[in-house]
Amino acid sequence: MSKSVPSFLQEEDPDRDGDSTYEDSYSRGSSSMTNLTHSSGMASLSSLSGSVMTIYSGDLGNIEVQGNIHFSINYIQKLREFHIFVAECRDLAAADLKRGRSDPYVKSYLVPDKANLGKRKTSVKKKTLNPTFNEILRYRVRMEYLRTQTLILSVWHHGTFGRNSFLGEVDVDLSKWDFDHTQMNYLILKARTIPTLAPSTGRGEMKLAIRFMPQINSIKDAPNTGEIHIWVKECKNLPLIRAAIDPYVKCFVLPDTSRKSRQKTRVLRRTADPVFNHTMVYDGIRDADLSEACVELTVWDRDRLASNLLGGLRVGAGTGKSYGALVDWMDSTSNEAALWDRMMASPNQWVEDVLPLRILNATKTALK
C-alpha cells in the first residue's frame, strides 16, 4: 500500500491535494500492476491524460494570417503579477469566408515552460474582424523567472464543436523587454512557427531511493510477483514560478496510466526545498516487467486554480521500447537509467541517488 513517513519540517496543506487542470480526483492506496503486461506501450499512450503531456488544441488550418493586435504589458511588483492588457485586434482574417467574419479570442502562453504557468484566454467576440477586448490576463510569477520566458499571444476563431482556427500570433522576448515601457504595442500578426522548446536549466533536484522486492506473493499456485518501492525523500532548489510554491510529487509506473497507478505525496506549503519522506508501493511486478516499465515522478506546484508542472524524472531502462513498441516515455537519462540498473542488480536493497529534475518529453500519440 501507499504509506508516508511523517515529516514535521514543513507545514502541510490542510486542503485536499487534487489539481483541477491536469488530472481528475484520485483514490490513495496501493497500486497493483498485474495488468501491466496486458497493455502494450502503444496502447497505454492513448490514456496519458494523467501523465505528463503537452496539449496544443485547435486547427492551424489554411487561413491566411493578416491583421494586428494591440496590447500592453506590465509587471506589478507589489502583487508579483505579470499583466497583459489585450486591447483589440484589427483586420483579422475571416474564418467564415461565406459571411466574411470570425468569432475571435486571444490566448496567451509563456514559453519555453508553458506547462508551468498555463494559458490564459480572453472572452470570445462574435461576428467581427475588429474585436475590442479591453481585458487583463494575469500571471503570478517572480520577475527573475519571467525574464527567462517568451510571451506568445495567439488569436483564434472560436468554432463550433470546439474546432478552433488559428488566426495569427506575436511573440515577445521578455528577457530583453523594458518593463518601464507600459504603453500600447501594435504588432502585426504572423503565421505560426512551432518553437523548439529547449529544456530550461535550474529545475532543482530530487533525492530518492528505490528497491525491488521479488516474489512477495505467497498465495499457493499464484504467479510469483514482487513490489517496487519508491521512497521520495526530498527536493531541493525547485523553481520559484511565483512568490511561494506549494509542491507535491506525483508518480506513475508506465505504461500503466490508470488511476490505480497514480499516487501522490501530500502538498507542502511555501517551500522550494520540500522534505516528503513518502514511500509509494506498486505490487504485481514480475522480474520480466523491470526492463519494460518506467517510474515517472513529477513535481507540481499546487496553486489555487491549477497545478503547475515544475519538473520530473523517468527512472527506467531508457531503451525507447516497452513490450515491443516504440515509446517516447522510455527516455531515461544516463543517471536515471543507472539508478534503475542498480535496483535490478540489488533485489531487496534500497538504492539511492540525487537526480536533477528536467522537463519531460511529451509523447507523440498524446499530441494527436
mmCIF file of C-alpha atoms in Angstrom:
data_model
loop_
_atom_site.group_PDB
_atom_site.id
_atom_site.type_symbol
_atom_site.label_atom_id
_atom_site.label_comp_id
_atom_site.label_asym_id
_atom_site.label_seq_id
_atom_site.Cartn_x
_atom_site.Cartn_y
_atom_site.Cartn_z
ATOM 1 C CA MET A 1 0.000 0.000 0.000
ATOM 2 C CA SER A 2 0.961 3.629 -0.194
ATOM 3 C CA LYS A 3 2.411 4.927 3.044
ATOM 4 C CA SER A 4 4.094 8.036 4.400
ATOM 5 C CA VAL A 5 6.898 8.525 6.853
ATOM 6 C CA PRO A 6 5.722 11.666 8.700
ATOM 7 C CA SER A 7 7.822 14.764 8.364
ATOM 8 C CA PHE A 8 7.400 17.785 10.587
ATOM 9 C CA LEU A 9 9.855 20.004 8.769
ATOM 10 C CA GLN A 10 7.252 21.772 6.631
ATOM 11 C CA GLU A 11 3.685 22.890 7.110
ATOM 12 C CA GLU A 12 1.287 20.507 5.457
ATOM 13 C CA ASP A 13 -1.568 21.885 3.368
ATOM 14 C CA PRO A 14 -4.852 21.158 5.139
ATOM 15 C CA ASP A 15 -6.841 21.217 1.923
ATOM 16 C CA ARG A 16 -7.415 18.358 -0.493
ATOM 17 C CA ASP A 17 -4.450 18.000 -2.850
ATOM 18 C CA GLY A 18 -6.256 17.445 -6.126
ATOM 19 C CA ASP A 19 -5.280 19.530 -9.128
ATOM 20 C CA SER A 20 -8.067 20.985 -11.197
ATOM 21 C CA THR A 21 -6.323 21.302 -14.532
ATOM 22 C CA TYR A 22 -4.136 18.298 -15.169
ATOM 23 C CA GLU A 23 -5.869 15.389 -13.520
ATOM 24 C CA ASP A 24 -9.060 14.053 -12.026
ATOM 25 C CA SER A 25 -9.597 13.186 -8.386
ATOM 26 C CA TYR A 26 -7.900 10.009 -7.269
ATOM 27 C CA SER A 27 -8.017 7.327 -4.619
ATOM 28 C CA ARG A 28 -4.925 6.909 -2.462
ATOM 29 C CA GLY A 29 -3.812 3.362 -1.735
ATOM 30 C CA SER A 30 -1.757 0.509 -3.021
ATOM 31 C CA SER A 31 -1.310 0.126 -6.745
ATOM 32 C CA SER A 32 -1.437 -3.252 -8.381
ATOM 33 C CA MET A 33 0.469 -3.611 -11.642
ATOM 34 C CA THR A 34 -0.852 -7.046 -12.563
ATOM 35 C CA ASN A 35 -2.276 -5.613 -15.789
ATOM 36 C CA LEU A 36 0.999 -4.030 -16.807
ATOM 37 C CA THR A 37 1.974 -6.599 -19.404
ATOM 38 C CA HIS A 38 -1.530 -6.851 -20.815
ATOM 39 C CA SER A 39 -1.362 -3.279 -22.067
ATOM 40 C CA SER A 40 1.237 -2.666 -24.715
ATOM 41 C CA GLY A 41 3.267 0.526 -24.617
ATOM 42 C CA MET A 42 1.475 1.835 -27.700
ATOM 43 C CA ALA A 43 -1.949 1.181 -26.257
ATOM 44 C CA SER A 44 -1.073 2.875 -22.986
ATOM 45 C CA LEU A 45 -0.079 6.095 -24.707
ATOM 46 C CA SER A 46 -3.669 6.789 -25.647
ATOM 47 C CA SER A 47 -4.547 7.229 -21.980
ATOM 48 C CA LEU A 48 -1.768 9.575 -20.903
ATOM 49 C CA SER A 49 -4.198 12.228 -19.658
ATOM 50 C CA GLY A 50 -2.847 11.941 -16.143
ATOM 51 C CA SER A 51 0.793 11.550 -17.092
ATOM 52 C CA VAL A 52 2.959 14.349 -18.465
ATOM 53 C CA MET A 53 1.759 15.622 -21.806
ATOM 54 C CA THR A 54 1.612 18.809 -23.832
ATOM 55 C CA ILE A 55 -1.681 19.878 -25.372
ATOM 56 C CA TYR A 56 -1.900 22.025 -28.497
ATOM 57 C CA SER A 57 -5.596 22.416 -29.221
ATOM 58 C CA GLY A 58 -7.004 23.954 -32.359
ATOM 59 C CA ASP A 59 -6.585 23.802 -36.092
ATOM 60 C CA LEU A 60 -3.680 25.690 -37.683
ATOM 61 C CA GLY A 61 -5.608 25.241 -40.920
ATOM 62 C CA ASN A 62 -5.132 27.124 -44.178
ATOM 63 C CA ILE A 63 -6.428 30.562 -43.156
ATOM 64 C CA GLU A 64 -4.051 33.232 -44.413
ATOM 65 C CA VAL A 65 -2.903 35.274 -41.433
ATOM 66 C CA GLN A 66 -3.491 39.023 -41.522
ATOM 67 C CA GLY A 67 -4.206 41.938 -39.201
ATOM 68 C CA ASN A 68 -2.622 43.135 -35.965
ATOM 69 C CA ILE A 69 -3.033 43.076 -32.205
ATOM 70 C CA HIS A 70 -2.898 45.982 -29.749
ATOM 71 C CA PHE A 71 -1.731 45.212 -26.210
ATOM 72 C CA SER A 72 0.420 46.415 -23.326
ATOM 73 C CA ILE A 73 2.322 44.515 -20.647
ATOM 74 C CA ASN A 74 3.223 45.469 -17.118
ATOM 75 C CA TYR A 75 4.735 43.854 -14.029
ATOM 76 C CA ILE A 76 3.067 44.806 -10.747
ATOM 77 C CA GLN A 77 5.894 44.453 -8.233
ATOM 78 C CA LYS A 78 3.663 44.774 -5.168
ATOM 79 C CA LEU A 79 1.464 41.889 -6.319
ATOM 80 C CA ARG A 80 4.252 39.990 -8.089
ATOM 81 C CA GLU A 81 1.909 39.700 -11.039
ATOM 82 C CA PHE A 82 2.529 39.921 -14.765
ATOM 83 C CA HIS A 83 -0.345 41.707 -16.507
ATOM 84 C CA ILE A 84 -1.125 41.598 -20.219
ATOM 85 C CA PHE A 85 -3.718 44.150 -21.263
ATOM 86 C CA VAL A 86 -5.298 42.939 -24.511
ATOM 87 C CA ALA A 87 -6.997 45.950 -26.067
ATOM 88 C CA GLU A 88 -8.115 44.937 -29.558
ATOM 89 C CA CYS A 89 -7.332 43.283 -32.872
ATOM 90 C CA ARG A 90 -7.828 44.846 -36.268
ATOM 91 C CA ASP A 91 -8.327 43.491 -39.801
ATOM 92 C CA LEU A 92 -8.323 39.814 -38.839
ATOM 93 C CA ALA A 93 -8.763 37.068 -41.401
ATOM 94 C CA ALA A 94 -12.269 35.679 -41.858
ATOM 95 C CA ALA A 95 -12.668 32.099 -40.682
ATOM 96 C CA ASP A 96 -16.208 32.095 -42.124
ATOM 97 C CA LEU A 97 -15.458 33.010 -45.727
ATOM 98 C CA LYS A 98 -19.086 32.895 -46.786
ATOM 99 C CA ARG A 99 -20.141 35.549 -44.271
ATOM 100 C CA GLY A 100 -16.762 37.292 -44.084
ATOM 101 C CA ARG A 101 -16.427 37.131 -40.295
ATOM 102 C CA SER A 102 -14.819 35.381 -37.341
ATOM 103 C CA ASP A 103 -15.517 34.816 -33.650
ATOM 104 C CA PRO A 104 -12.079 35.748 -32.291
ATOM 105 C CA TYR A 105 -10.432 35.467 -28.909
ATOM 106 C CA VAL A 106 -6.841 35.853 -27.683
ATOM 107 C CA LYS A 107 -4.839 33.201 -25.862
ATOM 108 C CA SER A 108 -1.531 33.730 -24.006
ATOM 109 C CA TYR A 109 1.322 31.383 -23.135
ATOM 110 C CA LEU A 110 4.708 31.797 -21.521
ATOM 111 C CA VAL A 111 7.366 29.574 -23.116
ATOM 112 C CA PRO A 112 9.590 27.584 -23.094
ATOM 113 C CA ASP A 113 7.933 26.336 -19.916
ATOM 114 C CA LYS A 114 4.325 26.931 -20.824
ATOM 115 C CA ALA A 115 3.141 23.905 -18.865
ATOM 116 C CA ASN A 116 4.277 25.610 -15.673
ATOM 117 C CA LEU A 117 2.016 28.625 -15.764
ATOM 118 C CA GLY A 118 -0.681 27.595 -18.202
ATOM 119 C CA LYS A 119 -2.627 29.524 -20.772
ATOM 120 C CA ARG A 120 -4.915 32.485 -20.288
ATOM 121 C CA LYS A 121 -7.786 33.493 -22.572
ATOM 122 C CA THR A 122 -9.927 36.499 -23.286
ATOM 123 C CA SER A 123 -13.635 36.230 -23.917
ATOM 124 C CA VAL A 124 -14.896 35.431 -27.421
ATOM 125 C CA LYS A 125 -16.159 38.308 -29.564
ATOM 126 C CA LYS A 126 -18.826 37.245 -32.022
ATOM 127 C CA LYS A 127 -19.081 38.009 -35.742
ATOM 128 C CA THR A 128 -16.285 40.540 -36.098
ATOM 129 C CA LEU A 129 -12.883 41.035 -37.690
ATOM 130 C CA ASN A 130 -12.125 44.008 -35.430
ATOM 131 C CA PRO A 131 -12.763 42.786 -31.878
ATOM 132 C CA THR A 132 -12.332 45.031 -28.839
ATOM 133 C CA PHE A 133 -11.413 43.105 -25.685
ATOM 134 C CA ASN A 134 -10.029 45.524 -23.047
ATOM 135 C CA GLU A 135 -9.205 42.559 -20.788
ATOM 136 C CA ILE A 136 -6.263 41.804 -18.487
ATOM 137 C CA LEU A 137 -4.603 38.364 -18.489
ATOM 138 C CA ARG A 138 -2.716 37.763 -15.239
ATOM 139 C CA TYR A 139 0.157 35.503 -14.160
ATOM 140 C CA ARG A 140 1.530 35.254 -10.633
ATOM 141 C CA VAL A 141 5.251 34.868 -11.240
ATOM 142 C CA ARG A 142 8.559 36.230 -9.970
ATOM 143 C CA MET A 143 10.345 38.756 -12.171
ATOM 144 C CA GLU A 144 13.576 36.715 -12.314
ATOM 145 C CA TYR A 145 11.625 33.746 -13.687
ATOM 146 C CA LEU A 146 9.662 35.928 -16.075
ATOM 147 C CA ARG A 147 12.957 37.121 -17.554
ATOM 148 C CA THR A 148 13.601 33.578 -18.804
ATOM 149 C CA GLN A 149 10.346 33.412 -20.770
ATOM 150 C CA THR A 150 8.860 34.460 -24.101
ATOM 151 C CA LEU A 151 5.283 35.695 -24.213
ATOM 152 C CA ILE A 152 3.163 34.324 -27.046
ATOM 153 C CA LEU A 153 -0.169 35.942 -27.842
ATOM 154 C CA SER A 154 -2.185 33.984 -30.376
ATOM 155 C CA VAL A 155 -5.530 34.863 -31.923
ATOM 156 C CA TRP A 156 -8.099 32.156 -32.610
ATOM 157 C CA HIS A 157 -11.530 31.799 -34.138
ATOM 158 C CA HIS A 158 -13.913 30.014 -31.758
ATOM 159 C CA GLY A 159 -15.565 27.426 -33.992
ATOM 160 C CA THR A 160 -18.479 25.114 -33.394
ATOM 161 C CA PHE A 161 -17.911 21.795 -31.603
ATOM 162 C CA GLY A 162 -14.550 23.022 -30.296
ATOM 163 C CA ARG A 163 -12.959 23.277 -33.754
ATOM 164 C CA ASN A 164 -10.996 26.480 -33.280
ATOM 165 C CA SER A 165 -8.967 28.021 -36.104
ATOM 166 C CA PHE A 166 -5.650 29.845 -35.841
ATOM 167 C CA LEU A 167 -5.706 33.495 -36.972
ATOM 168 C CA GLY A 168 -2.167 34.596 -36.113
ATOM 169 C CA GLU A 169 0.250 35.261 -33.270
ATOM 170 C CA VAL A 170 3.012 37.503 -31.948
ATOM 171 C CA ASP A 171 5.863 36.755 -29.564
ATOM 172 C CA VAL A 172 7.712 38.984 -27.102
ATOM 173 C CA ASP A 173 11.148 38.066 -25.716
ATOM 174 C CA LEU A 174 10.771 39.054 -22.059
ATOM 175 C CA SER A 175 14.490 38.667 -21.338
ATOM 176 C CA LYS A 176 15.063 41.848 -23.355
ATOM 177 C CA TRP A 177 11.845 43.688 -22.542
ATOM 178 C CA ASP A 178 11.896 47.114 -20.885
ATOM 179 C CA PHE A 179 9.216 46.737 -18.212
ATOM 180 C CA ASP A 180 9.178 50.504 -17.715
ATOM 181 C CA HIS A 181 7.535 50.583 -21.137
ATOM 182 C CA THR A 182 3.831 50.207 -20.359
ATOM 183 C CA GLN A 183 2.445 51.926 -23.444
ATOM 184 C CA MET A 184 0.356 50.195 -26.088
ATOM 185 C CA ASN A 185 2.116 47.953 -28.595
ATOM 186 C CA TYR A 186 0.842 47.478 -32.145
ATOM 187 C CA LEU A 187 2.229 44.299 -33.681
ATOM 188 C CA ILE A 188 1.422 42.593 -36.947
ATOM 189 C CA LEU A 189 0.160 39.032 -36.557
ATOM 190 C CA LYS A 190 2.282 36.311 -38.139
ATOM 191 C CA ALA A 191 1.861 32.685 -39.081
ATOM 192 C CA ARG A 192 2.719 30.048 -36.503
ATOM 193 C CA THR A 193 6.250 28.804 -36.240
ATOM 194 C CA ILE A 194 6.335 25.841 -33.866
ATOM 195 C CA PRO A 195 9.033 26.726 -31.324
ATOM 196 C CA THR A 196 11.695 24.327 -30.224
ATOM 197 C CA LEU A 197 11.078 24.097 -26.508
ATOM 198 C CA ALA A 198 14.553 23.572 -25.161
ATOM 199 C CA PRO A 199 14.681 22.202 -21.639
ATOM 200 C CA SER A 200 15.370 25.008 -19.230
ATOM 201 C CA THR A 201 18.062 24.746 -16.591
ATOM 202 C CA GLY A 202 17.612 25.137 -12.886
ATOM 203 C CA ARG A 203 14.667 22.788 -12.330
ATOM 204 C CA GLY A 204 16.028 21.625 -8.985
ATOM 205 C CA GLU A 205 16.762 18.077 -7.861
ATOM 206 C CA MET A 206 15.135 15.120 -6.128
ATOM 207 C CA LYS A 207 16.636 12.756 -3.568
ATOM 208 C CA LEU A 208 15.003 9.337 -3.812
ATOM 209 C CA ALA A 209 15.558 5.658 -3.123
ATOM 210 C CA ILE A 210 14.012 2.660 -4.861
ATOM 211 C CA ARG A 211 14.040 -1.102 -4.371
ATOM 212 C CA PHE A 212 12.538 -4.201 -5.969
ATOM 213 C CA MET A 213 11.137 -6.873 -3.650
ATOM 214 C CA PRO A 214 10.793 -10.074 -5.734
ATOM 215 C CA GLN A 215 8.355 -12.899 -5.026
ATOM 216 C CA ILE A 216 6.219 -11.110 -2.477
ATOM 217 C CA ASN A 217 3.141 -13.145 -3.421
ATOM 218 C CA SER A 218 2.789 -16.115 -1.037
ATOM 219 C CA ILE A 219 -0.583 -17.399 -2.284
ATOM 220 C CA LYS A 220 -0.389 -21.027 -3.344
ATOM 221 C CA ASP A 221 -0.364 -21.604 -7.122
ATOM 222 C CA ALA A 222 -0.382 -17.838 -7.763
ATOM 223 C CA PRO A 223 2.244 -16.417 -10.144
ATOM 224 C CA ASN A 224 5.337 -15.075 -8.404
ATOM 225 C CA THR A 225 5.251 -11.288 -8.464
ATOM 226 C CA GLY A 226 7.033 -8.659 -6.468
ATOM 227 C CA GLU A 227 6.832 -4.994 -5.483
ATOM 228 C CA ILE A 228 8.601 -1.794 -6.418
ATOM 229 C CA HIS A 229 9.060 0.612 -3.514
ATOM 230 C CA ILE A 230 9.720 4.285 -4.316
ATOM 231 C CA TRP A 231 10.869 6.462 -1.412
ATOM 232 C CA VAL A 232 10.623 10.154 -2.316
ATOM 233 C CA LYS A 233 12.810 11.807 0.305
ATOM 234 C CA GLU A 234 13.142 15.473 -0.623
ATOM 235 C CA CYS A 235 13.571 18.044 -3.368
ATOM 236 C CA LYS A 236 15.965 20.987 -3.435
ATOM 237 C CA ASN A 237 16.029 24.308 -5.275
ATOM 238 C CA LEU A 238 12.688 23.977 -7.053
ATOM 239 C CA PRO A 239 11.971 26.857 -9.472
ATOM 240 C CA LEU A 240 10.027 29.705 -7.876
ATOM 241 C CA ILE A 241 7.469 30.298 -10.591
ATOM 242 C CA ARG A 242 5.519 32.507 -8.179
ATOM 243 C CA ALA A 243 6.169 34.210 -4.848
ATOM 244 C CA ALA A 244 5.793 30.970 -2.841
ATOM 245 C CA ILE A 245 5.206 27.488 -4.201
ATOM 246 C CA ASP A 246 3.286 24.563 -2.648
ATOM 247 C CA PRO A 247 4.968 21.452 -4.083
ATOM 248 C CA TYR A 248 3.963 17.809 -4.197
ATOM 249 C CA VAL A 249 5.121 14.757 -6.144
ATOM 250 C CA LYS A 250 3.025 12.552 -8.416
ATOM 251 C CA CYS A 251 4.043 9.057 -9.522
ATOM 252 C CA PHE A 252 3.106 6.606 -12.287
ATOM 253 C CA VAL A 253 4.681 3.310 -13.268
ATOM 254 C CA LEU A 254 4.406 3.455 -17.051
ATOM 255 C CA PRO A 255 2.967 2.112 -19.301
ATOM 256 C CA ASP A 256 0.083 1.930 -16.823
ATOM 257 C CA THR A 257 -1.534 5.387 -16.574
ATOM 258 C CA SER A 258 -4.725 4.277 -14.873
ATOM 259 C CA ARG A 259 -5.892 5.775 -11.594
ATOM 260 C CA LYS A 260 -4.574 2.708 -9.808
ATOM 261 C CA SER A 261 -1.090 3.594 -10.987
ATOM 262 C CA ARG A 262 -1.300 7.231 -9.892
ATOM 263 C CA GLN A 263 -0.017 8.047 -6.418
ATOM 264 C CA LYS A 264 0.895 11.326 -4.738
ATOM 265 C CA THR A 265 2.695 12.765 -1.784
ATOM 266 C CA ARG A 266 0.983 15.354 0.363
ATOM 267 C CA VAL A 267 1.252 19.038 -0.521
ATOM 268 C CA LEU A 268 3.836 21.021 1.444
ATOM 269 C CA ARG A 269 3.258 24.732 1.710
ATOM 270 C CA ARG A 270 5.515 27.653 0.861
ATOM 271 C CA THR A 271 8.814 25.894 0.273
ATOM 272 C CA ALA A 272 11.228 25.328 -2.598
ATOM 273 C CA ASP A 273 13.039 22.642 -0.553
ATOM 274 C CA PRO A 274 10.293 20.205 0.498
ATOM 275 C CA VAL A 275 11.025 17.123 2.622
ATOM 276 C CA PHE A 276 8.392 14.484 1.798
ATOM 277 C CA ASN A 277 9.701 11.167 3.201
ATOM 278 C CA HIS A 278 6.908 9.384 1.376
ATOM 279 C CA THR A 279 7.019 5.768 0.223
ATOM 280 C CA MET A 280 4.919 4.535 -2.708
ATOM 281 C CA VAL A 281 4.426 0.805 -3.277
ATOM 282 C CA TYR A 282 3.463 -0.920 -6.545
ATOM 283 C CA ASP A 283 2.757 -4.647 -6.471
ATOM 284 C CA GLY A 284 2.160 -7.273 -9.145
ATOM 285 C CA ILE A 285 5.591 -6.690 -10.710
ATOM 286 C CA ARG A 286 7.362 -9.604 -12.374
ATOM 287 C CA ASP A 287 11.103 -9.737 -12.983
ATOM 288 C CA ALA A 288 10.416 -9.546 -16.716
ATOM 289 C CA ASP A 289 8.467 -6.295 -16.267
ATOM 290 C CA LEU A 290 11.501 -4.404 -14.995
ATOM 291 C CA SER A 291 13.012 -3.950 -18.444
ATOM 292 C CA GLU A 292 9.656 -2.788 -19.863
ATOM 293 C CA ALA A 293 8.384 -0.424 -17.131
ATOM 294 C CA CYS A 294 9.415 3.086 -16.131
ATOM 295 C CA VAL A 295 8.803 5.075 -12.945
ATOM 296 C CA GLU A 296 7.671 8.616 -13.792
ATOM 297 C CA LEU A 297 7.985 11.107 -10.928
ATOM 298 C CA THR A 298 6.812 14.664 -11.487
ATOM 299 C CA VAL A 299 6.924 17.635 -9.125
ATOM 300 C CA TRP A 300 3.991 20.055 -9.167
ATOM 301 C CA ASP A 301 3.128 23.366 -7.572
ATOM 302 C CA ARG A 302 -0.468 23.437 -6.381
ATOM 303 C CA ASP A 303 -1.899 26.901 -6.988
ATOM 304 C CA ARG A 304 -5.442 27.942 -6.166
ATOM 305 C CA LEU A 305 -6.851 27.245 -9.617
ATOM 306 C CA ALA A 306 -4.488 24.661 -11.055
ATOM 307 C CA SER A 307 -1.354 22.610 -10.521
ATOM 308 C CA ASN A 308 1.743 23.675 -12.438
ATOM 309 C CA LEU A 309 4.494 21.308 -13.522
ATOM 310 C CA LEU A 310 7.943 22.124 -12.107
ATOM 311 C CA GLY A 311 9.967 19.186 -13.442
ATOM 312 C CA GLY A 312 10.301 15.444 -13.369
ATOM 313 C CA LEU A 313 12.253 12.214 -13.710
ATOM 314 C CA ARG A 314 11.778 8.945 -15.562
ATOM 315 C CA VAL A 315 13.657 6.117 -13.892
ATOM 316 C CA GLY A 316 13.786 3.084 -16.160
ATOM 317 C CA ALA A 317 15.862 1.201 -18.669
ATOM 318 C CA GLY A 318 15.828 4.080 -21.160
ATOM 319 C CA THR A 319 15.629 1.776 -24.180
ATOM 320 C CA GLY A 320 12.914 3.647 -26.060
ATOM 321 C CA LYS A 321 10.781 0.494 -26.161
ATOM 322 C CA SER A 322 8.177 -1.165 -23.959
ATOM 323 C CA TYR A 323 6.785 -4.642 -24.642
ATOM 324 C CA GLY A 324 7.990 -4.435 -28.240
ATOM 325 C CA ALA A 325 6.500 -0.996 -29.022
ATOM 326 C CA LEU A 326 8.435 2.215 -29.581
ATOM 327 C CA VAL A 327 7.507 4.706 -26.850
ATOM 328 C CA ASP A 328 8.679 8.259 -26.175
ATOM 329 C CA TRP A 329 8.424 7.968 -22.403
ATOM 330 C CA MET A 330 11.184 5.338 -22.093
ATOM 331 C CA ASP A 331 13.695 8.192 -22.296
ATOM 332 C CA SER A 332 15.641 7.942 -19.032
ATOM 333 C CA THR A 333 18.884 9.888 -18.833
ATOM 334 C CA SER A 334 22.109 8.022 -18.132
ATOM 335 C CA ASN A 335 21.880 8.824 -14.401
ATOM 336 C CA GLU A 336 18.216 7.785 -14.195
ATOM 337 C CA ALA A 337 18.919 4.520 -16.052
ATOM 338 C CA ALA A 338 21.942 3.847 -13.820
ATOM 339 C CA LEU A 339 19.759 4.017 -10.700
ATOM 340 C CA TRP A 340 17.300 1.557 -12.290
ATOM 341 C CA ASP A 341 20.167 -0.806 -13.192
ATOM 342 C CA ARG A 342 21.441 -0.684 -9.604
ATOM 343 C CA MET A 343 17.950 -1.546 -8.334
ATOM 344 C CA MET A 344 17.691 -4.555 -10.677
ATOM 345 C CA ALA A 345 21.147 -5.756 -9.626
ATOM 346 C CA SER A 346 20.378 -5.460 -5.902
ATOM 347 C CA PRO A 347 16.979 -7.071 -5.129
ATOM 348 C CA ASN A 348 15.566 -6.300 -1.674
ATOM 349 C CA GLN A 349 18.092 -3.476 -1.227
ATOM 350 C CA TRP A 350 17.431 0.265 -1.229
ATOM 351 C CA VAL A 351 19.475 2.147 -3.836
ATOM 352 C CA GLU A 352 19.597 5.921 -3.595
ATOM 353 C CA ASP A 353 20.608 8.915 -5.693
ATOM 354 C CA VAL A 354 20.091 12.650 -6.105
ATOM 355 C CA LEU A 355 18.858 13.320 -9.640
ATOM 356 C CA PRO A 356 18.345 16.636 -11.446
ATOM 357 C CA LEU A 357 14.756 17.397 -12.428
ATOM 358 C CA ARG A 358 14.015 18.060 -16.093
ATOM 359 C CA ILE A 359 11.195 18.914 -18.445
ATOM 360 C CA LEU A 360 9.830 15.583 -19.661
ATOM 361 C CA ASN A 361 9.270 14.973 -23.345
ATOM 362 C CA ALA A 362 5.643 14.702 -24.452
ATOM 363 C CA THR A 363 4.550 11.550 -26.243
ATOM 364 C CA LYS A 364 3.768 11.800 -29.937
ATOM 365 C CA THR A 365 0.476 9.987 -29.554
ATOM 366 C CA ALA A 366 -0.660 12.392 -26.849
ATOM 367 C CA LEU A 367 -0.120 15.304 -29.185
ATOM 368 C CA LYS A 368 -2.552 13.979 -31.784
#
